[in-house]
Amino acid sequence: MKRRTILFGAAGLLAMFGTALFAWRSSSSRAPAANRAIGVRSSGEAPAKPDPAAFYEASLPDLDGRAVALRDYLGRPTVVNFWATWCAPCVQEMPYLDEIAKNSPELGFVGIGIDTEANIKQFISKIPVSYKLVVAGHSGISMVRALGNAAGGLPFTVLLNEDGTIFDTILGQVEPEDLRHRISKLIVKSKT
């Protein structure tokens, strides 16, 4: 009897594992790769043109509950990073972003949390950053999409010209040297 129970249990576990593997492989094959997802819609429609004007019309609360008008970032090159506490690549890139923000005083720099204020405060108590953080909650995904990230993936970093137009975007975790290079090009462009 004991051997039969073990065999049935093993067969059941194997069946569950096989079903899970099949489901994962079939869903993964239909999902677009993150780096190709910008501007791609699953329905085959042409993507909407990114609209940074909608971004600048927004006002979001900071971690003290004070409203931050994003239009205040107009007039200087700005780095906007969309992130969440539950997003591992977002968390991994934050120390790099903080270092770059500290060493680039000519830039506007803002992190937009696609999370709750409580989660962000708890996170920042462990991993503080020097740049401004604001809370968009889950409605921030619509901001991400308006800036050209149709898939809504995180992290998503947008480099904005001083006139408010999009200079560059990065979907996925930033590479520090690559981001520094892109920022230097943004700064040079703003000085010309």
PDB file of C-alpha atoms in Angstrom:
ATOM      1  CA  MET A   1       0.000   0.000   0.000  1.00  0.00           C
ATOM      2  CA  LYS A   2       2.775   2.431   0.892  1.00  0.00           C
ATOM      3  CA  ARG A   3       4.566   1.892  -2.434  1.00  0.00           C
ATOM      4  CA  ARG A   4       1.324   2.463  -4.356  1.00  0.00           C
ATOM      5  CA  THR A   5       0.717   5.780  -2.507  1.00  0.00           C
ATOM      6  CA  ILE A   6       4.237   6.947  -3.332  1.00  0.00           C
ATOM      7  CA  LEU A   7       3.817   6.011  -7.019  1.00  0.00           C
ATOM      8  CA  PHE A   8       0.452   7.791  -7.292  1.00  0.00           C
ATOM      9  CA  GLY A   9       1.880  10.841  -5.531  1.00  0.00           C
ATOM     10  CA  ALA A  10       4.897  10.947  -7.840  1.00  0.00           C
ATOM     11  CA  ALA A  11       2.672  10.514 -10.908  1.00  0.00           C
ATOM     12  CA  GLY A  12       0.421  13.333  -9.690  1.00  0.00           C
ATOM     13  CA  LEU A  13       3.375  15.653  -9.113  1.00  0.00           C
ATOM     14  CA  LEU A  14       4.791  14.812 -12.522  1.00  0.00           C
ATOM     15  CA  ALA A  15       1.430  15.553 -14.159  1.00  0.00           C
ATOM     16  CA  MET A  16       1.170  18.895 -12.326  1.00  0.00           C
ATOM     17  CA  PHE A  17       4.722  19.831 -13.322  1.00  0.00           C
ATOM     18  CA  GLY A  18       4.077  18.861 -16.957  1.00  0.00           C
ATOM     19  CA  THR A  19       0.872  20.915 -17.078  1.00  0.00           C
ATOM     20  CA  ALA A  20       2.603  23.932 -15.534  1.00  0.00           C
ATOM     21  CA  LEU A  21       5.519  23.643 -17.959  1.00  0.00           C
ATOM     22  CA  PHE A  22       3.161  23.394 -20.931  1.00  0.00           C
ATOM     23  CA  ALA A  23       1.165  26.445 -19.772  1.00  0.00           C
ATOM     24  CA  TRP A  24       4.326  28.486 -19.189  1.00  0.00           C
ATOM     25  CA  ARG A  25       5.851  27.597 -22.578  1.00  0.00           C
ATOM     26  CA  SER A  26       2.654  28.314 -24.503  1.00  0.00           C
ATOM     27  CA  SER A  27       2.092  31.679 -22.788  1.00  0.00           C
ATOM     28  CA  SER A  28       5.766  32.662 -23.128  1.00  0.00           C
ATOM     29  CA  SER A  29       5.795  31.966 -26.840  1.00  0.00           C
ATOM     30  CA  ARG A  30       2.911  34.415 -27.366  1.00  0.00           C
ATOM     31  CA  ALA A  31       4.396  37.207 -25.206  1.00  0.00           C
ATOM     32  CA  PRO A  32       6.510  39.812 -27.000  1.00  0.00           C
ATOM     33  CA  ALA A  33      10.099  40.244 -25.950  1.00  0.00           C
ATOM     34  CA  ALA A  34      10.422  43.242 -23.624  1.00  0.00           C
ATOM     35  CA  ASN A  35      12.965  45.061 -25.753  1.00  0.00           C
ATOM     36  CA  ARG A  36      10.731  44.793 -28.802  1.00  0.00           C
ATOM     37  CA  ALA A  37       7.516  45.667 -26.985  1.00  0.00           C
ATOM     38  CA  ILE A  38       7.728  49.442 -27.278  1.00  0.00           C
ATOM     39  CA  GLY A  39       5.266  50.618 -29.854  1.00  0.00           C
ATOM     40  CA  VAL A  40       3.941  47.131 -30.576  1.00  0.00           C
ATOM     41  CA  ARG A  41       0.301  46.223 -30.134  1.00  0.00           C
ATOM     42  CA  SER A  42      -0.964  42.676 -30.069  1.00  0.00           C
ATOM     43  CA  SER A  43      -3.903  43.545 -32.302  1.00  0.00           C
ATOM     44  CA  GLY A  44      -1.613  44.558 -35.155  1.00  0.00           C
ATOM     45  CA  GLU A  45      -2.810  48.174 -35.077  1.00  0.00           C
ATOM     46  CA  ALA A  46      -0.318  50.972 -35.536  1.00  0.00           C
ATOM     47  CA  PRO A  47       0.907  52.219 -32.162  1.00  0.00           C
ATOM     48  CA  ALA A  48      -0.269  55.561 -30.884  1.00  0.00           C
ATOM     49  CA  LYS A  49       2.292  58.324 -31.164  1.00  0.00           C
ATOM     50  CA  PRO A  50       3.953  59.008 -27.791  1.00  0.00           C
ATOM     51  CA  ASP A  51       2.413  62.049 -26.107  1.00  0.00           C
ATOM     52  CA  PRO A  52       4.730  63.713 -23.585  1.00  0.00           C
ATOM     53  CA  ALA A  53       2.269  66.625 -23.329  1.00  0.00           C
ATOM     54  CA  ALA A  54      -0.076  64.389 -21.324  1.00  0.00           C
ATOM     55  CA  PHE A  55       2.826  63.571 -18.999  1.00  0.00           C
ATOM     56  CA  TYR A  56       3.500  67.251 -18.330  1.00  0.00           C
ATOM     57  CA  GLU A  57      -0.175  67.898 -17.582  1.00  0.00           C
ATOM     58  CA  ALA A  58      -0.080  65.481 -14.638  1.00  0.00           C
ATOM     59  CA  SER A  59       0.426  66.343 -10.999  1.00  0.00           C
ATOM     60  CA  LEU A  60       1.382  63.529  -8.624  1.00  0.00           C
ATOM     61  CA  PRO A  61       1.877  63.370  -4.849  1.00  0.00           C
ATOM     62  CA  ASP A  62       5.369  63.001  -3.409  1.00  0.00           C
ATOM     63  CA  LEU A  63       6.025  60.836  -0.357  1.00  0.00           C
ATOM     64  CA  ASP A  64       4.892  63.664   1.932  1.00  0.00           C
ATOM     65  CA  GLY A  65       1.584  63.984   0.091  1.00  0.00           C
ATOM     66  CA  ARG A  66       2.487  67.294  -1.592  1.00  0.00           C
ATOM     67  CA  ALA A  67       1.472  67.656  -5.225  1.00  0.00           C
ATOM     68  CA  VAL A  68       4.337  67.770  -7.710  1.00  0.00           C
ATOM     69  CA  ALA A  69       3.431  69.345 -11.045  1.00  0.00           C
ATOM     70  CA  LEU A  70       5.407  67.502 -13.707  1.00  0.00           C
ATOM     71  CA  ARG A  71       5.351  70.640 -15.880  1.00  0.00           C
ATOM     72  CA  ASP A  72       7.958  71.989 -13.417  1.00  0.00           C
ATOM     73  CA  TYR A  73      10.478  69.741 -15.212  1.00  0.00           C
ATOM     74  CA  LEU A  74      10.013  71.621 -18.495  1.00  0.00           C
ATOM     75  CA  GLY A  75      12.943  73.848 -19.415  1.00  0.00           C
ATOM     76  CA  ARG A  76      15.722  71.409 -18.581  1.00  0.00           C
ATOM     77  CA  PRO A  77      16.675  67.935 -19.772  1.00  0.00           C
ATOM     78  CA  THR A  78      14.976  65.369 -17.562  1.00  0.00           C
ATOM     79  CA  VAL A  79      15.270  61.682 -16.753  1.00  0.00           C
ATOM     80  CA  VAL A  80      11.992  60.011 -15.764  1.00  0.00           C
ATOM     81  CA  ASN A  81      12.139  56.499 -14.345  1.00  0.00           C
ATOM     82  CA  PHE A  82       8.945  54.457 -13.926  1.00  0.00           C
ATOM     83  CA  TRP A  83       9.437  51.732 -11.339  1.00  0.00           C
ATOM     84  CA  ALA A  84       7.753  49.606  -8.659  1.00  0.00           C
ATOM     85  CA  THR A  85       8.898  48.020  -5.412  1.00  0.00           C
ATOM     86  CA  TRP A  86       7.827  44.567  -6.639  1.00  0.00           C
ATOM     87  CA  CYS A  87       9.897  44.879  -9.841  1.00  0.00           C
ATOM     88  CA  ALA A  88      13.321  43.259  -9.256  1.00  0.00           C
ATOM     89  CA  PRO A  89      15.107  45.011 -12.187  1.00  0.00           C
ATOM     90  CA  CYS A  90      13.686  48.348 -10.966  1.00  0.00           C
ATOM     91  CA  VAL A  91      15.129  47.764  -7.508  1.00  0.00           C
ATOM     92  CA  GLN A  92      18.508  46.674  -8.906  1.00  0.00           C
ATOM     93  CA  GLU A  93      18.920  49.813 -11.024  1.00  0.00           C
ATOM     94  CA  MET A  94      17.988  52.340  -8.330  1.00  0.00           C
ATOM     95  CA  PRO A  95      21.497  52.720  -6.835  1.00  0.00           C
ATOM     96  CA  TYR A  96      22.868  53.445 -10.334  1.00  0.00           C
ATOM     97  CA  LEU A  97      20.130  55.957 -11.005  1.00  0.00           C
ATOM     98  CA  ASP A  98      20.792  57.626  -7.662  1.00  0.00           C
ATOM     99  CA  GLU A  99      24.504  57.930  -8.428  1.00  0.00           C
ATOM    100  CA  ILE A 100      23.809  59.396 -11.861  1.00  0.00           C
ATOM    101  CA  ALA A 101      21.259  61.843 -10.405  1.00  0.00           C
ATOM    102  CA  LYS A 102      23.749  63.028  -7.753  1.00  0.00           C
ATOM    103  CA  ASN A 103      26.428  63.594 -10.410  1.00  0.00           C
ATOM    104  CA  SER A 104      24.141  65.358 -12.905  1.00  0.00           C
ATOM    105  CA  PRO A 105      22.799  68.525 -11.258  1.00  0.00           C
ATOM    106  CA  GLU A 106      21.900  70.011 -14.665  1.00  0.00           C
ATOM    107  CA  LEU A 107      19.244  67.308 -15.108  1.00  0.00           C
ATOM    108  CA  GLY A 108      15.751  67.057 -13.808  1.00  0.00           C
ATOM    109  CA  PHE A 109      15.393  63.590 -12.312  1.00  0.00           C
ATOM    110  CA  VAL A 110      12.170  61.987 -11.099  1.00  0.00           C
ATOM    111  CA  GLY A 111      11.130  58.466 -10.165  1.00  0.00           C
ATOM    112  CA  ILE A 112       7.466  57.637 -10.679  1.00  0.00           C
ATOM    113  CA  GLY A 113       6.298  54.763  -8.504  1.00  0.00           C
ATOM    114  CA  ILE A 114       3.725  52.423  -9.978  1.00  0.00           C
ATOM    115  CA  ASP A 115       2.909  51.296  -6.469  1.00  0.00           C
ATOM    116  CA  THR A 116       1.309  52.475  -3.238  1.00  0.00           C
ATOM    117  CA  GLU A 117       2.707  55.271  -1.106  1.00  0.00           C
ATOM    118  CA  ALA A 118       3.077  52.875   1.850  1.00  0.00           C
ATOM    119  CA  ASN A 119       5.109  50.362  -0.179  1.00  0.00           C
ATOM    120  CA  ILE A 120       7.349  53.082  -1.590  1.00  0.00           C
ATOM    121  CA  LYS A 121       7.976  54.623   1.849  1.00  0.00           C
ATOM    122  CA  GLN A 122       8.853  51.216   3.282  1.00  0.00           C
ATOM    123  CA  PHE A 123      11.206  50.540   0.367  1.00  0.00           C
ATOM    124  CA  ILE A 124      12.919  53.933   0.594  1.00  0.00           C
ATOM    125  CA  SER A 125      13.569  53.432   4.300  1.00  0.00           C
ATOM    126  CA  LYS A 126      15.830  50.528   3.257  1.00  0.00           C
ATOM    127  CA  ILE A 127      17.214  51.861  -0.036  1.00  0.00           C
ATOM    128  CA  PRO A 128      17.091  55.672  -0.002  1.00  0.00           C
ATOM    129  CA  VAL A 129      17.542  57.756  -3.141  1.00  0.00           C
ATOM    130  CA  SER A 130      18.344  61.451  -3.460  1.00  0.00           C
ATOM    131  CA  TYR A 131      16.104  62.249  -6.438  1.00  0.00           C
ATOM    132  CA  LYS A 132      12.409  63.135  -6.238  1.00  0.00           C
ATOM    133  CA  LEU A 133       9.974  60.237  -6.006  1.00  0.00           C
ATOM    134  CA  VAL A 134       6.281  60.608  -6.730  1.00  0.00           C
ATOM    135  CA  VAL A 135       3.429  58.135  -6.463  1.00  0.00           C
ATOM    136  CA  ALA A 136       1.337  57.277  -9.509  1.00  0.00           C
ATOM    137  CA  GLY A 137      -0.124  54.025  -8.262  1.00  0.00           C
ATOM    138  CA  HIS A 138      -1.340  51.568 -10.843  1.00  0.00           C
ATOM    139  CA  SER A 139      -2.805  54.388 -12.930  1.00  0.00           C
ATOM    140  CA  GLY A 140       0.814  55.246 -13.810  1.00  0.00           C
ATOM    141  CA  ILE A 141       0.701  52.467 -16.412  1.00  0.00           C
ATOM    142  CA  SER A 142      -1.412  54.778 -18.590  1.00  0.00           C
ATOM    143  CA  MET A 143       1.390  57.375 -18.341  1.00  0.00           C
ATOM    144  CA  VAL A 144       3.925  54.748 -19.414  1.00  0.00           C
ATOM    145  CA  ARG A 145       1.782  53.856 -22.407  1.00  0.00           C
ATOM    146  CA  ALA A 146       1.283  57.519 -23.328  1.00  0.00           C
ATOM    147  CA  LEU A 147       5.078  57.850 -23.489  1.00  0.00           C
ATOM    148  CA  GLY A 148       5.356  55.036 -26.035  1.00  0.00           C
ATOM    149  CA  ASN A 149       5.605  51.867 -23.924  1.00  0.00           C
ATOM    150  CA  ALA A 150       2.497  50.090 -25.250  1.00  0.00           C
ATOM    151  CA  ALA A 151       3.252  46.926 -23.266  1.00  0.00           C
ATOM    152  CA  GLY A 152       3.351  48.841 -19.973  1.00  0.00           C
ATOM    153  CA  GLY A 153       6.549  47.039 -18.910  1.00  0.00           C
ATOM    154  CA  LEU A 154       8.784  48.155 -16.053  1.00  0.00           C
ATOM    155  CA  PRO A 155      11.284  49.565 -15.484  1.00  0.00           C
ATOM    156  CA  PHE A 156      10.841  52.218 -18.127  1.00  0.00           C
ATOM    157  CA  THR A 157      13.151  55.224 -18.389  1.00  0.00           C
ATOM    158  CA  VAL A 158      12.420  58.261 -20.535  1.00  0.00           C
ATOM    159  CA  LEU A 159      14.914  60.993 -21.384  1.00  0.00           C
ATOM    160  CA  LEU A 160      13.136  64.240 -22.170  1.00  0.00           C
ATOM    161  CA  ASN A 161      14.517  67.289 -23.962  1.00  0.00           C
ATOM    162  CA  GLU A 162      14.201  70.656 -22.271  1.00  0.00           C
ATOM    163  CA  ASP A 163      11.317  71.500 -24.643  1.00  0.00           C
ATOM    164  CA  GLY A 164       9.399  68.462 -23.372  1.00  0.00           C
ATOM    165  CA  THR A 165       9.895  66.186 -26.364  1.00  0.00           C
ATOM    166  CA  ILE A 166      11.147  62.630 -26.010  1.00  0.00           C
ATOM    167  CA  PHE A 167      14.882  62.281 -26.631  1.00  0.00           C
ATOM    168  CA  ASP A 168      15.201  58.551 -25.865  1.00  0.00           C
ATOM    169  CA  THR A 169      13.528  55.667 -24.021  1.00  0.00           C
ATOM    170  CA  ILE A 170      14.806  52.522 -22.325  1.00  0.00           C
ATOM    171  CA  LEU A 171      12.507  49.598 -21.572  1.00  0.00           C
ATOM    172  CA  GLY A 172      14.051  47.251 -19.045  1.00  0.00           C
ATOM    173  CA  GLN A 173      16.864  47.616 -16.558  1.00  0.00           C
ATOM    174  CA  VAL A 174      19.334  50.356 -17.453  1.00  0.00           C
ATOM    175  CA  GLU A 175      23.000  49.657 -17.949  1.00  0.00           C
ATOM    176  CA  PRO A 176      24.837  52.452 -16.093  1.00  0.00           C
ATOM    177  CA  GLU A 177      27.398  53.197 -18.815  1.00  0.00           C
ATOM    178  CA  ASP A 178      24.778  53.128 -21.551  1.00  0.00           C
ATOM    179  CA  LEU A 179      22.553  55.504 -19.586  1.00  0.00           C
ATOM    180  CA  ARG A 180      25.477  57.858 -18.889  1.00  0.00           C
ATOM    181  CA  HIS A 181      26.256  57.902 -22.615  1.00  0.00           C
ATOM    182  CA  ARG A 182      22.637  58.670 -23.537  1.00  0.00           C
ATOM    183  CA  ILE A 183      22.458  61.391 -20.876  1.00  0.00           C
ATOM    184  CA  SER A 184      25.656  63.017 -22.122  1.00  0.00           C
ATOM    185  CA  LYS A 185      24.139  63.163 -25.629  1.00  0.00           C
ATOM    186  CA  LEU A 186      20.947  64.654 -24.152  1.00  0.00           C
ATOM    187  CA  ILE A 187      22.927  67.329 -22.283  1.00  0.00           C
ATOM    188  CA  VAL A 188      25.023  68.195 -25.347  1.00  0.00           C
ATOM    189  CA  LYS A 189      21.861  68.516 -27.423  1.00  0.00           C
ATOM    190  CA  SER A 190      20.286  70.817 -24.833  1.00  0.00           C
ATOM    191  CA  LYS A 191      23.313  73.132 -24.938  1.00  0.00           C
ATOM    192  CA  THR A 192      23.163  73.564 -28.700  1.00  0.00           C
TER     193      THR A 192
END
